PDB file of C-alpha atoms and ligand atoms in Angstrom:
ATOM      1  CA  MET A   1     114.155  85.025 105.600  1.00 96.00           C
ATOM      2  CA  PHE A   2     115.881  83.836 102.497  1.00 96.00           C
ATOM      3  CA  VAL A   3     113.544  83.255  99.669  1.00 97.00           C
ATOM      4  CA  PRO A   4     114.970  81.878  96.409  1.00 97.00           C
ATOM      5  CA  PHE A   5     115.256  84.400  93.436  1.00 98.00           C
ATOM      6  CA  LYS A   6     112.881  82.429  91.374  1.00 97.00           C
ATOM      7  CA  GLU A   7     110.123  82.435  94.007  1.00 98.00           C
ATOM      8  CA  ILE A   8     110.307  86.002  94.672  1.00 98.00           C
ATOM      9  CA  LEU A   9     110.077  87.008  90.828  1.00 98.00           C
ATOM     10  CA  LYS A  10     107.444  84.362  90.260  1.00 98.00           C
ATOM     11  CA  ASP A  11     105.103  86.135  92.907  1.00 98.00           C
ATOM     12  CA  ALA A  12     105.904  89.579  91.276  1.00 98.00           C
ATOM     13  CA  TYR A  13     105.121  88.396  87.819  1.00 97.00           C
ATOM     14  CA  SER A  14     101.781  86.847  88.692  1.00 96.00           C
ATOM     15  CA  ASN A  15     100.663  89.897  90.722  1.00 97.00           C
ATOM     16  CA  LYS A  16     102.200  92.519  88.492  1.00 96.00           C
ATOM     17  CA  TYR A  17     104.760  94.370  90.773  1.00 97.00           C
ATOM     18  CA  ALA A  18     108.239  94.682  90.790  1.00 97.00           C
ATOM     19  CA  VAL A  19     110.826  93.781  93.312  1.00 98.00           C
ATOM     20  CA  GLY A  20     113.612  96.375  93.938  1.00 97.00           C
ATOM     21  CA  ALA A  21     117.040  95.029  93.648  1.00 98.00           C
ATOM     22  CA  PHE A  22     119.250  97.579  95.573  1.00 98.00           C
ATOM     23  CA  ASN A  23     122.980  97.755  95.246  1.00 97.00           C
ATOM     24  CA  CYS A  24     124.312  97.941  98.734  1.00 98.00           C
ATOM     25  CA  LEU A  25     128.031  99.265  98.898  1.00 98.00           C
ATOM     26  CA  SER A  26     128.124  99.586 102.693  1.00 98.00           C
ATOM     27  CA  LEU A  27     126.874  98.208 105.942  1.00 98.00           C
ATOM     28  CA  GLU A  28     124.618 101.485 106.250  1.00 98.00           C
ATOM     29  CA  ASN A  29     123.253 100.849 102.785  1.00 98.00           C
ATOM     30  CA  ALA A  30     122.238  97.219 103.675  1.00 98.00           C
ATOM     31  CA  MET A  31     120.812  98.228 106.971  1.00 98.00           C
ATOM     32  CA  GLY A  32     118.679 100.938 105.605  1.00 98.00           C
ATOM     33  CA  ALA A  33     117.475  98.739 102.750  1.00 98.00           C
ATOM     34  CA  ILE A  34     116.439  95.924 105.076  1.00 98.00           C
ATOM     35  CA  GLN A  35     114.673  98.301 107.544  1.00 98.00           C
ATOM     36  CA  ALA A  36     112.738  99.782 104.605  1.00 98.00           C
ATOM     37  CA  ALA A  37     111.513  96.363 103.515  1.00 98.00           C
ATOM     38  CA  GLU A  38     110.457  95.472 106.886  1.00 98.00           C
ATOM     39  CA  GLU A  39     108.691  98.639 107.461  1.00 98.00           C
ATOM     40  CA  LEU A  40     106.740  98.348 104.223  1.00 98.00           C
ATOM     41  CA  ARG A  41     106.475  94.452 104.445  1.00 98.00           C
ATOM     42  CA  SER A  42     108.153  94.168 100.962  1.00 98.00           C
ATOM     43  CA  PRO A  43     110.315  91.425  99.528  1.00 98.00           C
ATOM     44  CA  ILE A  44     113.720  92.775  98.598  1.00 98.00           C
ATOM     45  CA  ILE A  45     116.818  91.707  96.528  1.00 98.00           C
ATOM     46  CA  ILE A  46     120.166  93.098  97.850  1.00 98.00           C
ATOM     47  CA  GLN A  47     122.999  92.974  95.500  1.00 98.00           C
ATOM     48  CA  LEU A  48     126.567  93.937  94.718  1.00 98.00           C
ATOM     49  CA  ALA A  49     128.200  94.412  91.217  1.00 98.00           C
ATOM     50  CA  GLU A  50     131.503  93.168  90.093  1.00 98.00           C
ATOM     51  CA  VAL A  51     132.523  96.786  89.159  1.00 97.00           C
ATOM     52  CA  GLN A  52     131.824  97.693  92.862  1.00 98.00           C
ATOM     53  CA  PHE A  53     134.400  95.116  94.342  1.00 98.00           C
ATOM     54  CA  PRO A  54     137.316  97.512  94.483  1.00 98.00           C
ATOM     55  CA  TYR A  55     135.657  99.632  97.082  1.00 97.00           C
ATOM     56  CA  SER A  56     133.120  97.081  98.441  1.00 98.00           C
ATOM     57  CA  PRO A  57     134.859  93.753  98.161  1.00 98.00           C
ATOM     58  CA  MET A  58     132.364  90.723  97.748  1.00 98.00           C
ATOM     59  CA  GLU A  59     134.096  88.639 100.383  1.00 98.00           C
ATOM     60  CA  LYS A  60     133.629  91.319 102.912  1.00 98.00           C
ATOM     61  CA  MET A  61     130.043  92.217 101.992  1.00 98.00           C
ATOM     62  CA  ALA A  62     128.799  88.634 101.705  1.00 98.00           C
ATOM     63  CA  PRO A  63     128.563  87.901 105.383  1.00 98.00           C
ATOM     64  CA  VAL A  64     126.668  91.225 106.021  1.00 98.00           C
ATOM     65  CA  PHE A  65     124.229  90.502 103.157  1.00 98.00           C
ATOM     66  CA  ILE A  66     123.599  86.944 104.341  1.00 98.00           C
ATOM     67  CA  GLU A  67     123.291  87.665 107.998  1.00 97.00           C
ATOM     68  CA  SER A  68     120.823  90.545 107.067  1.00 96.00           C
ATOM     69  CA  ALA A  69     118.765  87.952 104.801  1.00 97.00           C
ATOM     70  CA  GLU A  70     118.658  85.372 107.586  1.00 97.00           C
ATOM     71  CA  LYS A  71     117.529  87.886 110.315  1.00 97.00           C
ATOM     72  CA  ALA A  72     114.962  89.695 108.296  1.00 98.00           C
ATOM     73  CA  SER A  73     111.364  89.096 108.708  1.00 98.00           C
ATOM     74  CA  ILE A  74     110.522  89.533 105.171  1.00 98.00           C
ATOM     75  CA  PRO A  75     111.668  87.575 101.846  1.00 98.00           C
ATOM     76  CA  VAL A  76     115.295  88.473 101.058  1.00 98.00           C
ATOM     77  CA  CYS A  77     117.460  87.351  98.146  1.00 98.00           C
ATOM     78  CA  VAL A  78     121.063  87.877  98.147  1.00 98.00           C
ATOM     79  CA  HIS A  79     122.252  88.621  94.359  1.00 98.00           C
ATOM     80  CA  LEU A  80     125.358  89.234  92.412  1.00 98.00           C
ATOM     81  CA  ASP A  81     124.793  91.953  90.022  1.00 98.00           C
ATOM     82  CA  HIS A  82     126.659  91.966  86.684  1.00 97.00           C
ATOM     83  CA  GLY A  83     129.154  88.987  87.238  1.00 98.00           C
ATOM     84  CA  GLN A  84     131.476  89.491  84.206  1.00 96.00           C
ATOM     85  CA  SER A  85     133.371  86.017  84.355  1.00 96.00           C
ATOM     86  CA  LEU A  86     132.526  82.441  85.172  1.00 97.00           C
ATOM     87  CA  GLU A  87     135.260  82.627  87.956  1.00 97.00           C
ATOM     88  CA  THR A  88     133.432  85.702  89.604  1.00 98.00           C
ATOM     89  CA  CYS A  89     130.047  83.954  89.318  1.00 98.00           C
ATOM     90  CA  VAL A  90     131.319  80.524  91.015  1.00 98.00           C
ATOM     91  CA  ARG A  91     133.131  82.560  93.737  1.00 98.00           C
ATOM     92  CA  ALA A  92     129.715  84.320  94.596  1.00 98.00           C
ATOM     93  CA  MET A  93     127.932  80.841  94.498  1.00 98.00           C
ATOM     94  CA  LYS A  94     130.632  79.581  96.912  1.00 97.00           C
ATOM     95  CA  LEU A  95     129.963  82.650  99.154  1.00 98.00           C
ATOM     96  CA  GLY A  96     126.228  81.805  99.531  1.00 97.00           C
ATOM     97  CA  PHE A  97     124.729  84.119  96.963  1.00 98.00           C
ATOM     98  CA  GLN A  98     121.433  82.741  95.889  1.00 98.00           C
ATOM     99  CA  SER A  99     121.233  84.120  92.508  1.00 98.00           C
ATOM    100  CA  ILE A 100     123.741  85.450  89.945  1.00 98.00           C
ATOM    101  CA  MET A 101     123.312  87.879  87.172  1.00 98.00           C
ATOM    102  CA  TYR A 102     125.815  86.878  84.374  1.00 98.00           C
ATOM    103  CA  ASP A 103     126.468  89.644  81.965  1.00 95.00           C
ATOM    104  CA  GLY A 104     127.487  88.629  78.613  1.00 95.00           C
ATOM    105  CA  ALA A 105     125.460  91.155  76.850  1.00 92.00           C
ATOM    106  CA  ASN A 106     128.451  92.887  75.188  1.00 91.00           C
ATOM    107  CA  LEU A 107     129.637  89.519  73.529  1.00 93.00           C
ATOM    108  CA  PRO A 108     128.354  88.237  70.122  1.00 93.00           C
ATOM    109  CA  LEU A 109     124.917  86.319  70.583  1.00 94.00           C
ATOM    110  CA  GLU A 110     126.346  82.883  70.382  1.00 96.00           C
ATOM    111  CA  GLU A 111     129.166  83.515  72.832  1.00 97.00           C
ATOM    112  CA  ASN A 112     126.679  85.107  75.227  1.00 97.00           C
ATOM    113  CA  ILE A 113     124.653  81.922  75.055  1.00 98.00           C
ATOM    114  CA  ARG A 114     127.647  79.533  75.422  1.00 98.00           C
ATOM    115  CA  ASN A 115     128.927  81.329  78.519  1.00 98.00           C
ATOM    116  CA  THR A 116     125.415  81.806  80.058  1.00 98.00           C
ATOM    117  CA  LYS A 117     124.557  78.035  79.545  1.00 98.00           C
ATOM    118  CA  GLU A 118     127.848  76.985  81.289  1.00 98.00           C
ATOM    119  CA  ILE A 119     126.965  79.121  84.316  1.00 98.00           C
ATOM    120  CA  VAL A 120     123.415  77.807  84.380  1.00 98.00           C
ATOM    121  CA  ARG A 121     124.658  74.407  84.300  1.00 98.00           C
ATOM    122  CA  ILE A 122     127.002  74.890  87.480  1.00 98.00           C
ATOM    123  CA  ALA A 123     124.174  77.020  89.182  1.00 98.00           C
ATOM    124  CA  ARG A 124     121.562  74.338  88.946  1.00 97.00           C
ATOM    125  CA  ALA A 125     123.850  71.929  90.798  1.00 97.00           C
ATOM    126  CA  LEU A 126     124.134  74.396  93.531  1.00 97.00           C
ATOM    127  CA  ASN A 127     120.576  75.470  93.857  1.00 97.00           C
ATOM    128  CA  VAL A 128     121.521  79.072  92.380  1.00 98.00           C
ATOM    129  CA  ASP A 129     119.342  80.948  90.189  1.00 98.00           C
ATOM    130  CA  ILE A 130     120.425  82.852  87.112  1.00 98.00           C
ATOM    131  CA  GLU A 131     119.713  86.329  85.419  1.00 98.00           C
ATOM    132  CA  ALA A 132     121.288  86.965  82.019  1.00 98.00           C
ATOM    133  CA  GLU A 133     121.267  90.100  79.766  1.00 95.00           C
ATOM    134  CA  LEU A 134     120.386  90.527  76.159  1.00 94.00           C
ATOM    135  CA  GLY A 135     120.683  93.677  74.256  1.00 85.00           C
ATOM    136  CA  LYS A 136     122.844  96.554  75.581  1.00 72.00           C
ATOM    137  CA  VAL A 137     121.868  98.749  78.412  1.00 68.00           C
ATOM    138  CA  GLY A 138     123.736 101.992  77.719  1.00 66.00           C
ATOM    139  CA  ASN A 139     125.528 104.205  80.053  1.00 69.00           C
ATOM    140  CA  ALA A 140     123.840 107.626  80.896  1.00 65.00           C
ATOM    141  CA  ASN A 141     127.215 109.368  80.849  1.00 64.00           C
ATOM    142  CA  SER A 142     128.263 108.192  77.379  1.00 63.00           C
ATOM    143  CA  GLU A 143     127.141 109.269  73.845  1.00 57.00           C
ATOM    144  CA  GLN A 144     125.044 107.107  71.849  1.00 54.00           C
ATOM    145  CA  ASP A 145     124.318 107.553  68.087  1.00 48.00           C
ATOM    146  CA  ASN A 146     121.305 105.355  67.732  1.00 51.00           C
ATOM    147  CA  VAL A 147     119.942 103.934  70.906  1.00 51.00           C
ATOM    148  CA  SER A 148     117.295 101.751  69.210  1.00 52.00           C
ATOM    149  CA  ASP A 149     120.165  99.627  67.584  1.00 61.00           C
ATOM    150  CA  ILE A 150     120.907  98.327  71.038  1.00 76.00           C
ATOM    151  CA  PHE A 151     117.345  97.264  72.081  1.00 89.00           C
ATOM    152  CA  THR A 152     116.730  93.602  72.870  1.00 93.00           C
ATOM    153  CA  ASP A 153     115.362  91.846  69.855  1.00 94.00           C
ATOM    154  CA  VAL A 154     112.170  89.989  70.253  1.00 96.00           C
ATOM    155  CA  ASP A 155     113.174  86.763  68.316  1.00 96.00           C
ATOM    156  CA  GLU A 156     116.548  86.707  69.758  1.00 95.00           C
ATOM    157  CA  SER A 157     115.120  86.900  73.143  1.00 97.00           C
ATOM    158  CA  ALA A 158     112.998  83.695  72.420  1.00 98.00           C
ATOM    159  CA  TYR A 159     116.064  81.906  71.023  1.00 98.00           C
ATOM    160  CA  PHE A 160     118.232  82.986  73.923  1.00 98.00           C
ATOM    161  CA  ILE A 161     115.849  81.869  76.646  1.00 98.00           C
ATOM    162  CA  LYS A 162     115.096  78.547  74.990  1.00 98.00           C
ATOM    163  CA  GLU A 163     118.801  77.844  74.655  1.00 98.00           C
ATOM    164  CA  THR A 164     120.061  78.985  78.053  1.00 98.00           C
ATOM    165  CA  ALA A 165     117.068  78.264  80.441  1.00 98.00           C
ATOM    166  CA  VAL A 166     117.627  81.158  82.324  1.00 98.00           C
ATOM    167  CA  ASP A 167     115.353  82.144  85.341  1.00 98.00           C
ATOM    168  CA  ALA A 168     115.134  85.935  84.349  1.00 98.00           C
ATOM    169  CA  LEU A 169     116.300  88.108  81.590  1.00 98.00           C
ATOM    170  CA  ALA A 170     117.508  91.727  81.764  1.00 96.00           C
ATOM    171  CA  ILE A 171     116.539  93.714  78.603  1.00 95.00           C
ATOM    172  CA  ALA A 172     117.530  96.745  76.828  1.00 91.00           C
ATOM    173  CA  ILE A 173     114.573  99.093  75.987  1.00 92.00           C
ATOM    174  CA  GLY A 174     116.159 102.488  76.291  1.00 87.00           C
ATOM    175  CA  ASN A 175     117.099 102.055  79.978  1.00 86.00           C
ATOM    176  CA  LEU A 176     120.565 103.410  80.944  1.00 80.00           C
ATOM    177  CA  HIS A 177     122.837 102.862  83.771  1.00 80.00           C
ATOM    178  CA  GLY A 178     123.969 105.654  86.025  1.00 73.00           C
ATOM    179  CA  LYS A 179     122.759 109.190  86.621  1.00 67.00           C
ATOM    180  CA  TYR A 180     120.612 110.417  83.866  1.00 64.00           C
ATOM    181  CA  VAL A 181     121.094 113.815  82.423  1.00 66.00           C
ATOM    182  CA  ALA A 182     117.635 113.714  80.770  1.00 70.00           C
ATOM    183  CA  THR A 183     114.817 111.103  81.704  1.00 74.00           C
ATOM    184  CA  PRO A 184     115.062 108.449  79.166  1.00 77.00           C
ATOM    185  CA  GLN A 185     111.950 107.294  77.231  1.00 82.00           C
ATOM    186  CA  LEU A 186     111.345 103.634  77.345  1.00 91.00           C
ATOM    187  CA  ASN A 187     110.206 101.402  74.495  1.00 93.00           C
ATOM    188  CA  ILE A 188     107.153  99.898  76.146  1.00 95.00           C
ATOM    189  CA  GLU A 189     105.920  98.263  72.898  1.00 95.00           C
ATOM    190  CA  ARG A 190     109.054  96.320  72.626  1.00 95.00           C
ATOM    191  CA  LEU A 191     108.911  95.259  76.343  1.00 97.00           C
ATOM    192  CA  GLN A 192     105.348  93.975  75.596  1.00 97.00           C
ATOM    193  CA  GLU A 193     106.393  91.999  72.662  1.00 97.00           C
ATOM    194  CA  ILE A 194     109.027  90.344  74.543  1.00 98.00           C
ATOM    195  CA  ASN A 195     106.884  89.621  77.478  1.00 98.00           C
ATOM    196  CA  ASN A 196     104.058  88.322  75.307  1.00 98.00           C
ATOM    197  CA  ARG A 197     106.680  86.018  73.394  1.00 98.00           C
ATOM    198  CA  ASN A 198     108.391  84.520  76.509  1.00 98.00           C
ATOM    199  CA  ARG A 199     106.427  84.897  79.722  1.00 97.00           C
ATOM    200  CA  LEU A 200     109.529  84.937  81.689  1.00 98.00           C
ATOM    201  CA  PRO A 201     110.290  87.475  84.510  1.00 98.00           C
ATOM    202  CA  LEU A 202     112.065  90.443  82.935  1.00 98.00           C
ATOM    203  CA  VAL A 203     114.568  92.656  84.690  1.00 97.00           C
ATOM    204  CA  LEU A 204     115.079  96.465  84.109  1.00 95.00           C
ATOM    205  CA  HIS A 205     118.635  97.805  84.888  1.00 92.00           C
ATOM    206  CA  GLY A 206     119.304 101.484  85.457  1.00 81.00           C
ATOM    207  CA  GLY A 207     116.187 102.210  87.636  1.00 68.00           C
ATOM    208  CA  SER A 208     117.559 105.604  88.996  1.00 67.00           C
ATOM    209  CA  GLY A 209     116.070 108.014  86.824  1.00 72.00           C
ATOM    210  CA  THR A 210     113.110 106.498  84.821  1.00 83.00           C
ATOM    211  CA  SER A 211     109.811 108.300  84.837  1.00 85.00           C
ATOM    212  CA  PHE A 212     106.801 107.471  86.917  1.00 87.00           C
ATOM    213  CA  GLU A 213     104.587 106.439  83.931  1.00 91.00           C
ATOM    214  CA  ASP A 214     107.506 104.132  82.518  1.00 92.00           C
ATOM    215  CA  PHE A 215     107.988 102.444  85.775  1.00 92.00           C
ATOM    216  CA  LYS A 216     104.243 101.706  85.952  1.00 93.00           C
ATOM    217  CA  SER A 217     104.167 100.503  82.393  1.00 95.00           C
ATOM    218  CA  CYS A 218     107.267  98.268  83.208  1.00 96.00           C
ATOM    219  CA  ILE A 219     105.774  96.661  86.175  1.00 95.00           C
ATOM    220  CA  HIS A 220     102.531  95.973  84.523  1.00 94.00           C
ATOM    221  CA  ASN A 221     104.181  94.299  81.513  1.00 96.00           C
ATOM    222  CA  GLY A 222     106.485  91.698  82.846  1.00 97.00           C
ATOM    223  CA  ILE A 223     109.377  93.624  84.591  1.00 97.00           C
ATOM    224  CA  CYS A 224     109.578  91.858  87.987  1.00 98.00           C
ATOM    225  CA  LYS A 225     112.978  93.185  89.250  1.00 98.00           C
ATOM    226  CA  ILE A 226     114.315  96.730  88.955  1.00 96.00           C
ATOM    227  CA  ASN A 227     117.950  97.514  89.792  1.00 95.00           C
ATOM    228  CA  VAL A 228     118.662 100.510  91.842  1.00 94.00           C
ATOM    229  CA  ALA A 229     122.165 101.699  92.592  1.00 92.00           C
ATOM    230  CA  THR A 230     122.887 105.328  91.738  1.00 92.00           C
ATOM    231  CA  ALA A 231     119.614 106.565  93.544  1.00 93.00           C
ATOM    232  CA  ILE A 232     120.855 105.306  96.866  1.00 96.00           C
ATOM    233  CA  GLN A 233     124.252 106.708  96.395  1.00 96.00           C
ATOM    234  CA  ILE A 234     122.849 110.258  95.692  1.00 96.00           C
ATOM    235  CA  ALA A 235     120.484 110.135  98.588  1.00 97.00           C
ATOM    236  CA  VAL A 236     123.296 109.455 100.996  1.00 98.00           C
ATOM    237  CA  THR A 237     125.486 112.174  99.515  1.00 98.00           C
ATOM    238  CA  ASN A 238     122.635 114.511  99.702  1.00 98.00           C
ATOM    239  CA  LYS A 239     121.961 113.785 103.317  1.00 98.00           C
ATOM    240  CA  LEU A 240     125.404 114.115 104.363  1.00 98.00           C
ATOM    241  CA  GLU A 241     125.847 117.358 102.658  1.00 98.00           C
ATOM    242  CA  LYS A 242     122.866 118.587 104.462  1.00 98.00           C
ATOM    243  CA  TYR A 243     124.136 117.246 107.724  1.00 98.00           C
ATOM    244  CA  PHE A 244     127.400 118.992 107.509  1.00 97.00           C
ATOM    245  CA  LYS A 245     125.794 122.155 106.546  1.00 97.00           C
ATOM    246  CA  THR A 246     123.231 122.172 109.470  1.00 97.00           C
ATOM    247  CA  VAL A 247     124.977 120.669 112.348  1.00 96.00           C
ATOM    248  CA  SER A 248     127.546 122.639 114.032  1.00 95.00           C
ATOM    249  CA  ASN A 249     129.053 119.701 115.838  1.00 95.00           C
ATOM    250  CA  PRO A 250     129.149 116.710 113.538  1.00 96.00           C
ATOM    251  CA  ASN A 251     130.269 113.437 114.777  1.00 97.00           C
ATOM    252  CA  TYR A 252     130.765 110.033 113.208  1.00 97.00           C
ATOM    253  CA  ILE A 253     128.117 108.177 114.869  1.00 97.00           C
ATOM    254  CA  ASP A 254     125.338 110.606 113.867  1.00 97.00           C
ATOM    255  CA  MET A 255     126.844 110.608 110.408  1.00 97.00           C
ATOM    256  CA  LYS A 256     126.453 106.843 110.030  1.00 98.00           C
ATOM    257  CA  TYR A 257     122.871 107.168 111.326  1.00 98.00           C
ATOM    258  CA  GLN A 258     122.225 109.707 108.490  1.00 98.00           C
ATOM    259  CA  MET A 259     123.653 107.167 105.998  1.00 98.00           C
ATOM    260  CA  VAL A 260     121.365 104.407 107.141  1.00 98.00           C
ATOM    261  CA  GLU A 261     118.461 106.870 107.031  1.00 98.00           C
ATOM    262  CA  ALA A 262     119.165 108.145 103.575  1.00 98.00           C
ATOM    263  CA  SER A 263     119.500 104.665 102.327  1.00 98.00           C
ATOM    264  CA  LYS A 264     116.219 103.480 104.016  1.00 98.00           C
ATOM    265  CA  GLU A 265     114.237 106.697 102.494  1.00 98.00           C
ATOM    266  CA  ALA A 266     115.685 105.979  98.949  1.00 97.00           C
ATOM    267  CA  VAL A 267     114.434 102.348  99.138  1.00 98.00           C
ATOM    268  CA  ILE A 268     111.213 103.071 100.528  1.00 98.00           C
ATOM    269  CA  GLU A 269     110.441 105.682  97.767  1.00 96.00           C
ATOM    270  CA  HIS A 270     111.235 102.938  95.199  1.00 95.00           C
ATOM    271  CA  MET A 271     109.307 100.182  96.715  1.00 97.00           C
ATOM    272  CA  LEU A 272     106.421 102.264  96.672  1.00 97.00           C
ATOM    273  CA  LEU A 273     106.822 103.026  92.940  1.00 95.00           C
ATOM    274  CA  PHE A 274     107.325  99.459  92.402  1.00 96.00           C
ATOM    275  CA  GLU A 275     104.129  98.472  94.282  1.00 97.00           C
ATOM    276  CA  SER A 276     106.074  95.800  96.312  1.00 98.00           C
ATOM    277  CA  ASN A 277     104.873  97.124  99.590  1.00 98.00           C
ATOM    278  CA  GLY A 278     102.634  94.784 101.581  1.00 98.00           C
ATOM    279  CA  LYS A 279     103.566  91.845  99.204  1.00 98.00           C
ATOM    280  CA  ALA A 280     105.875  90.121 101.855  1.00 96.00           C
TER     281      ALA A 280
HETATM  282 ZN1  LIG B   1     122.923  96.931  85.237  1.00 52.33          ZN
END
C-alpha cells in the first residue's frame, strides 16, 4: 500500500529504526525487494536515481514501482533518488512518485537553498514530499584529500532546514557512494549534533559498505532512511556468476528467478540491520 514518505519516516524517527531505500534497476530488483518487505513485514522505499535513467528509464520503471506499491501488503513509498534538475523532479511528480530527492549539494549553499525551495513549493501543491542534501557525499572510487571538509555543518543544517522546510535531509558524515575499498568511519558525533539541533528525519546515502556498528549508531541517532544501491547489484552479479558456474544447462527463466532471489536476499539482510522488520 502507498504510504507517504513523511509518514514512513516519522514512524522510523519515533521508534529509532531506519527504512531501507533500495535502488531498483529492473523488474527483478523490484520484485525481490517487495517480496523481502512482505516477508519481514517491513516498510520499504523503492527508488531510482537520475544517473540510472540511461539503462533504467524512469518512464518505464515508474509503472512497475507504482503497481508494486499499490499491490503490496506493507507500506511502500516510490521515490526519486538524486534528481539533478527541477525538470526531472517535476517529471517524476507527474509520473506518480510520492517523494523526490533534489540534490543540490554540489552547488553553493544559497543556490542549493533557492532551488530546493522552488521544488518544495511545487511539491507541496502536488502532495509530494521532499528530501534534500547538504554537505558532500563522496564517491568510494575517487580520491579525497580531506574528507572532513565535506561533512555537513551543524549551523548550516539548521539554516537550510528553516529556509527550505524539507521533509528529510541527507547528510554527509564520512559516508560514500559506491563500492567501498575500505570500510568508512562515520562521524557519529556530528550526526548527534545535527540530530539534536534539528529533530528532523535524516538520510544516509551510500549504505552499501558501512560497518555494523556505524549502522546501529546511525539508526539510533536520527537516520531514518538508508539508501542501498550497490549492494543489490553485487548480490545479483555474484548469484548469476555462481549460477553459470554450477548449472550445466542454464536457461533464461531460471536466471530471472536467481536475480529476484538475490535482490530479495540483499534487501532482507539490510532490513534486519536497519531493524525495520516487524514495523509494518
Ligand atoms: Zn545518494
